[in-house]
PDB file of C-alpha atoms in Angstrom:
ATOM      1  CA  MET K   1       0.000   0.000   0.000  1.00 53.00           C
ATOM      2  CA  LYS K   2       1.347   3.417  -0.915  1.00 58.00           C
ATOM      3  CA  ALA K   3       1.625   6.120   1.711  1.00 69.00           C
ATOM      4  CA  LYS K   4      -0.311   9.206   0.730  1.00 69.00           C
ATOM      5  CA  ILE K   5       1.963  12.099  -0.102  1.00 84.00           C
ATOM      6  CA  ASN K   6       0.898  15.705  -0.372  1.00 87.00           C
ATOM      7  CA  LEU K   7       3.198  17.859  -2.503  1.00 87.00           C
ATOM      8  CA  ASP K   8       2.185  20.970  -0.573  1.00 91.00           C
ATOM      9  CA  ALA K   9       2.988  19.381   2.789  1.00 94.00           C
ATOM     10  CA  THR K  10       6.344  19.552   4.535  1.00 90.00           C
ATOM     11  CA  TYR K  11       8.105  16.441   5.753  1.00 96.00           C
ATOM     12  CA  VAL K  12      10.989  15.980   8.144  1.00 93.00           C
ATOM     13  CA  GLN K  13      13.411  13.162   8.889  1.00 93.00           C
ATOM     14  CA  SER K  14      12.123  10.975  11.703  1.00 93.00           C
ATOM     15  CA  GLU K  15      13.662  11.304  15.157  1.00 84.00           C
ATOM     16  CA  ASP K  16      13.597   7.502  15.330  1.00 87.00           C
ATOM     17  CA  LEU K  17      16.694   7.221  13.161  1.00 88.00           C
ATOM     18  CA  VAL K  18      20.162   8.666  12.843  1.00 84.00           C
ATOM     19  CA  SER K  19      21.904   9.438   9.578  1.00 89.00           C
ATOM     20  CA  ARG K  20      25.617   9.995   9.236  1.00 74.00           C
ATOM     21  CA  GLU K  21      27.957  10.471   6.319  1.00 77.00           C
ATOM     22  CA  ILE K  22      30.704   7.869   6.588  1.00 78.00           C
ATOM     23  CA  GLU K  23      33.456   7.864   3.965  1.00 70.00           C
ATOM     24  CA  GLY K  24      31.263   9.714   1.493  1.00 82.00           C
ATOM     25  CA  GLU K  25      28.280   7.424   1.940  1.00 78.00           C
ATOM     26  CA  LEU K  26      25.137   8.303   3.866  1.00 90.00           C
ATOM     27  CA  ILE K  27      24.240   5.623   6.397  1.00 87.00           C
ATOM     28  CA  ILE K  28      20.754   5.644   7.911  1.00 91.00           C
ATOM     29  CA  VAL K  29      20.344   3.659  11.111  1.00 85.00           C
ATOM     30  CA  PRO K  30      16.808   3.087  12.432  1.00 84.00           C
ATOM     31  CA  LEU K  31      16.592   3.302  16.220  1.00 79.00           C
ATOM     32  CA  VAL K  32      13.288   1.441  16.401  1.00 73.00           C
ATOM     33  CA  ALA K  33      12.042  -1.754  14.797  1.00 70.00           C
ATOM     34  CA  GLY K  34       9.548  -1.602  11.958  1.00 67.00           C
ATOM     35  CA  MET K  35      11.341   0.659   9.486  1.00 66.00           C
ATOM     36  CA  GLY K  36      12.590  -2.289   7.507  1.00 62.00           C
ATOM     37  CA  ASP K  37      10.670  -5.238   6.155  1.00 53.00           C
ATOM     38  CA  MET K  38      10.356  -7.657   9.056  1.00 40.00           C
ATOM     39  CA  GLU K  39      14.044  -7.546   9.957  1.00 51.00           C
ATOM     40  CA  ASP K  40      16.392  -4.818  11.093  1.00 66.00           C
ATOM     41  CA  GLU K  41      18.044  -3.041   8.219  1.00 78.00           C
ATOM     42  CA  LEU K  42      20.513  -0.278   7.571  1.00 82.00           C
ATOM     43  CA  PHE K  43      19.947   2.000   4.607  1.00 91.00           C
ATOM     44  CA  THR K  44      21.769   4.300   2.262  1.00 94.00           C
ATOM     45  CA  LEU K  45      20.620   6.552  -0.579  1.00 96.00           C
ATOM     46  CA  ASN K  46      22.046   7.177  -4.029  1.00 95.00           C
ATOM     47  CA  GLU K  47      23.241  10.677  -4.987  1.00 89.00           C
ATOM     48  CA  THR K  48      19.845  12.107  -5.915  1.00 96.00           C
ATOM     49  CA  GLY K  49      18.263  10.371  -2.925  1.00 97.00           C
ATOM     50  CA  ARG K  50      20.791  12.095  -0.664  1.00 84.00           C
ATOM     51  CA  ALA K  51      19.966  15.434  -2.287  1.00 97.00           C
ATOM     52  CA  VAL K  52      16.263  14.910  -1.531  1.00 97.00           C
ATOM     53  CA  TRP K  53      16.985  13.638   2.006  1.00 96.00           C
ATOM     54  CA  ALA K  54      19.098  16.696   2.832  1.00 96.00           C
ATOM     55  CA  LYS K  55      16.222  19.009   1.916  1.00 94.00           C
ATOM     56  CA  LEU K  56      13.611  17.236   4.050  1.00 94.00           C
ATOM     57  CA  ASP K  57      14.054  19.669   6.906  1.00 90.00           C
ATOM     58  CA  GLY K  58      10.438  20.210   7.890  1.00 94.00           C
ATOM     59  CA  LYS K  59      10.467  23.741   6.477  1.00 87.00           C
ATOM     60  CA  LYS K  60      10.074  23.271   2.723  1.00 90.00           C
ATOM     61  CA  SER K  61       7.124  21.667   0.986  1.00 95.00           C
ATOM     62  CA  LEU K  62       7.884  18.734  -1.309  1.00 91.00           C
ATOM     63  CA  LYS K  63       6.973  20.987  -4.222  1.00 87.00           C
ATOM     64  CA  THR K  64       9.667  23.464  -3.122  1.00 95.00           C
ATOM     65  CA  VAL K  65      12.165  20.622  -2.665  1.00 96.00           C
ATOM     66  CA  ALA K  66      11.486  19.452  -6.239  1.00 96.00           C
ATOM     67  CA  LYS K  67      11.776  23.013  -7.540  1.00 85.00           C
ATOM     68  CA  GLU K  68      15.144  23.536  -5.818  1.00 95.00           C
ATOM     69  CA  LEU K  69      16.419  20.233  -7.210  1.00 96.00           C
ATOM     70  CA  SER K  70      15.291  21.274 -10.707  1.00 93.00           C
ATOM     71  CA  ALA K  71      17.768  24.144 -10.434  1.00 95.00           C
ATOM     72  CA  GLU K  72      20.591  21.721  -9.594  1.00 90.00           C
ATOM     73  CA  PHE K  73      19.763  18.752 -11.834  1.00 96.00           C
ATOM     74  CA  GLU K  74      18.879  18.338 -15.494  1.00 86.00           C
ATOM     75  CA  ALA K  75      15.700  16.346 -16.110  1.00 94.00           C
ATOM     76  CA  PRO K  76      12.591  16.421 -18.317  1.00 90.00           C
ATOM     77  CA  PRO K  77       9.765  18.590 -16.921  1.00 84.00           C
ATOM     78  CA  GLY K  78       7.831  16.920 -14.133  1.00 94.00           C
ATOM     79  CA  GLU K  79      10.266  14.034 -13.703  1.00 93.00           C
ATOM     80  CA  ILE K  80      11.968  15.398 -10.595  1.00 96.00           C
ATOM     81  CA  GLU K  81       8.631  16.140  -8.922  1.00 92.00           C
ATOM     82  CA  ARG K  82       7.406  12.610  -9.729  1.00 84.00           C
ATOM     83  CA  ASP K  83      10.605  11.003  -8.443  1.00 97.00           C
ATOM     84  CA  VAL K  84      10.672  13.113  -5.268  1.00 97.00           C
ATOM     85  CA  THR K  85       7.073  12.062  -4.614  1.00 95.00           C
ATOM     86  CA  GLY K  86       7.974   8.405  -5.211  1.00 97.00           C
ATOM     87  CA  LEU K  87      10.901   8.479  -2.795  1.00 96.00           C
ATOM     88  CA  ALA K  88       8.873  10.387  -0.189  1.00 97.00           C
ATOM     89  CA  GLU K  89       6.142   7.721  -0.441  1.00 89.00           C
ATOM     90  CA  GLU K  90       8.649   4.990   0.326  1.00 88.00           C
ATOM     91  CA  LEU K  91      10.283   6.939   3.165  1.00 95.00           C
ATOM     92  CA  LEU K  92       6.881   7.752   4.672  1.00 92.00           C
ATOM     93  CA  LYS K  93       5.749   4.133   4.378  1.00 82.00           C
ATOM     94  CA  ARG K  94       8.845   3.081   6.327  1.00 85.00           C
ATOM     95  CA  LYS K  95       8.263   5.897   8.863  1.00 83.00           C
ATOM     96  CA  MET K  96      11.683   7.345   7.988  1.00 91.00           C
ATOM     97  CA  ILE K  97      10.084  10.741   7.417  1.00 94.00           C
ATOM     98  CA  VAL K  98       7.051  12.223   9.117  1.00 91.00           C
ATOM     99  CA  LYS K  99       4.767  15.081   8.251  1.00 86.00           C
ATOM    100  CA  ALA K 100       6.091  18.220   9.913  1.00 88.00           C
ATOM    101  CA  SER K 101       3.711  19.781  12.383  1.00 71.00           C
ATOM    102  CA  LYS K 102       2.619  23.310  11.634  1.00 55.00           C
ATOM    103  CA  LYS K 103       4.231  25.845  13.928  1.00 48.00           C
TER     104      LYS K 103
ATOM    105  CA  MET U   1      26.193  26.650 -13.848  1.00 60.00           C
ATOM    106  CA  ASN U   2      26.423  23.097 -15.169  1.00 73.00           C
ATOM    107  CA  LYS U   3      23.543  20.986 -13.999  1.00 85.00           C
ATOM    108  CA  LYS U   4      24.087  17.402 -12.936  1.00 86.00           C
ATOM    109  CA  VAL U   5      22.104  14.660 -14.641  1.00 92.00           C
ATOM    110  CA  TRP U   6      19.078  13.577 -12.635  1.00 97.00           C
ATOM    111  CA  THR U   7      18.685   9.883 -11.891  1.00 93.00           C
ATOM    112  CA  LYS U   8      15.841   8.244 -10.020  1.00 90.00           C
ATOM    113  CA  PRO U   9      16.450   8.613  -6.259  1.00 97.00           C
ATOM    114  CA  LYS U  10      16.715   5.255  -4.541  1.00 86.00           C
ATOM    115  CA  LEU U  11      16.621   3.996  -0.987  1.00 94.00           C
ATOM    116  CA  ILE U  12      19.085   1.122  -0.793  1.00 93.00           C
ATOM    117  CA  VAL U  13      19.123  -1.574   1.872  1.00 87.00           C
ATOM    118  CA  LEU U  14      22.718  -1.719   2.981  1.00 79.00           C
ATOM    119  CA  PHE U  15      22.512  -4.406   5.594  1.00 67.00           C
ATOM    120  CA  LYS U  16      19.731  -6.851   6.288  1.00 70.00           C
ATOM    121  CA  GLY U  17      19.410  -8.957   9.371  1.00 74.00           C
ATOM    122  CA  LYS U  18      19.323  -8.519  13.073  1.00 64.00           C
TER     123      LYS U  18
END
Protein backbone atom coordinates (compact mmCIF):
# COMPACT_ATOMS: atom_id res chain seq x y z
CA MET A 1 0.00 0.00 0.00
CA LYS A 2 1.35 3.42 -0.91
CA ALA A 3 1.62 6.12 1.71
CA LYS A 4 -0.31 9.21 0.73
CA ILE A 5 1.96 12.10 -0.10
CA ASN A 6 0.90 15.70 -0.37
CA LEU A 7 3.20 17.86 -2.50
CA ASP A 8 2.19 20.97 -0.57
CA ALA A 9 2.99 19.38 2.79
CA THR A 10 6.34 19.55 4.53
CA TYR A 11 8.10 16.44 5.75
CA VAL A 12 10.99 15.98 8.14
CA GLN A 13 13.41 13.16 8.89
CA SER A 14 12.12 10.98 11.70
CA GLU A 15 13.66 11.30 15.16
CA ASP A 16 13.60 7.50 15.33
CA LEU A 17 16.69 7.22 13.16
CA VAL A 18 20.16 8.67 12.84
CA SER A 19 21.90 9.44 9.58
CA ARG A 20 25.62 9.99 9.24
CA GLU A 21 27.96 10.47 6.32
CA ILE A 22 30.70 7.87 6.59
CA GLU A 23 33.46 7.86 3.96
CA GLY A 24 31.26 9.71 1.49
CA GLU A 25 28.28 7.42 1.94
CA LEU A 26 25.14 8.30 3.87
CA ILE A 27 24.24 5.62 6.40
CA ILE A 28 20.75 5.64 7.91
CA VAL A 29 20.34 3.66 11.11
CA PRO A 30 16.81 3.09 12.43
CA LEU A 31 16.59 3.30 16.22
CA VAL A 32 13.29 1.44 16.40
CA ALA A 33 12.04 -1.75 14.80
CA GLY A 34 9.55 -1.60 11.96
CA MET A 35 11.34 0.66 9.49
CA GLY A 36 12.59 -2.29 7.51
CA ASP A 37 10.67 -5.24 6.15
CA MET A 38 10.36 -7.66 9.06
CA GLU A 39 14.04 -7.55 9.96
CA ASP A 40 16.39 -4.82 11.09
CA GLU A 41 18.04 -3.04 8.22
CA LEU A 42 20.51 -0.28 7.57
CA PHE A 43 19.95 2.00 4.61
CA THR A 44 21.77 4.30 2.26
CA LEU A 45 20.62 6.55 -0.58
CA ASN A 46 22.05 7.18 -4.03
CA GLU A 47 23.24 10.68 -4.99
CA THR A 48 19.85 12.11 -5.92
CA GLY A 49 18.26 10.37 -2.92
CA ARG A 50 20.79 12.10 -0.66
CA ALA A 51 19.97 15.43 -2.29
CA VAL A 52 16.26 14.91 -1.53
CA TRP A 53 16.99 13.64 2.01
CA ALA A 54 19.10 16.70 2.83
CA LYS A 55 16.22 19.01 1.92
CA LEU A 56 13.61 17.24 4.05
CA ASP A 57 14.05 19.67 6.91
CA GLY A 58 10.44 20.21 7.89
CA LYS A 59 10.47 23.74 6.48
CA LYS A 60 10.07 23.27 2.72
CA SER A 61 7.12 21.67 0.99
CA LEU A 62 7.88 18.73 -1.31
CA LYS A 63 6.97 20.99 -4.22
CA THR A 64 9.67 23.46 -3.12
CA VAL A 65 12.17 20.62 -2.66
CA ALA A 66 11.49 19.45 -6.24
CA LYS A 67 11.78 23.01 -7.54
CA GLU A 68 15.14 23.54 -5.82
CA LEU A 69 16.42 20.23 -7.21
CA SER A 70 15.29 21.27 -10.71
CA ALA A 71 17.77 24.14 -10.43
CA GLU A 72 20.59 21.72 -9.59
CA PHE A 73 19.76 18.75 -11.83
CA GLU A 74 18.88 18.34 -15.49
CA ALA A 75 15.70 16.35 -16.11
CA PRO A 76 12.59 16.42 -18.32
CA PRO A 77 9.76 18.59 -16.92
CA GLY A 78 7.83 16.92 -14.13
CA GLU A 79 10.27 14.03 -13.70
CA ILE A 80 11.97 15.40 -10.59
CA GLU A 81 8.63 16.14 -8.92
CA ARG A 82 7.41 12.61 -9.73
CA ASP A 83 10.61 11.00 -8.44
CA VAL A 84 10.67 13.11 -5.27
CA THR A 85 7.07 12.06 -4.61
CA GLY A 86 7.97 8.41 -5.21
CA LEU A 87 10.90 8.48 -2.80
CA ALA A 88 8.87 10.39 -0.19
CA GLU A 89 6.14 7.72 -0.44
CA GLU A 90 8.65 4.99 0.33
CA LEU A 91 10.28 6.94 3.16
CA LEU A 92 6.88 7.75 4.67
CA LYS A 93 5.75 4.13 4.38
CA ARG A 94 8.85 3.08 6.33
CA LYS A 95 8.26 5.90 8.86
CA MET A 96 11.68 7.34 7.99
CA ILE A 97 10.08 10.74 7.42
CA VAL A 98 7.05 12.22 9.12
CA LYS A 99 4.77 15.08 8.25
CA ALA A 100 6.09 18.22 9.91
CA SER A 101 3.71 19.78 12.38
CA LYS A 102 2.62 23.31 11.63
CA LYS A 103 4.23 25.84 13.93
CA MET B 1 26.19 26.65 -13.85
CA ASN B 2 26.42 23.10 -15.17
CA LYS B 3 23.54 20.99 -14.00
CA LYS B 4 24.09 17.40 -12.94
CA VAL B 5 22.10 14.66 -14.64
CA TRP B 6 19.08 13.58 -12.63
CA THR B 7 18.68 9.88 -11.89
CA LYS B 8 15.84 8.24 -10.02
CA PRO B 9 16.45 8.61 -6.26
CA LYS B 10 16.72 5.26 -4.54
CA LEU B 11 16.62 4.00 -0.99
CA ILE B 12 19.08 1.12 -0.79
CA VAL B 13 19.12 -1.57 1.87
CA LEU B 14 22.72 -1.72 2.98
CA PHE B 15 22.51 -4.41 5.59
CA LYS B 16 19.73 -6.85 6.29
CA GLY B 17 19.41 -8.96 9.37
CA LYS B 18 19.32 -8.52 13.07
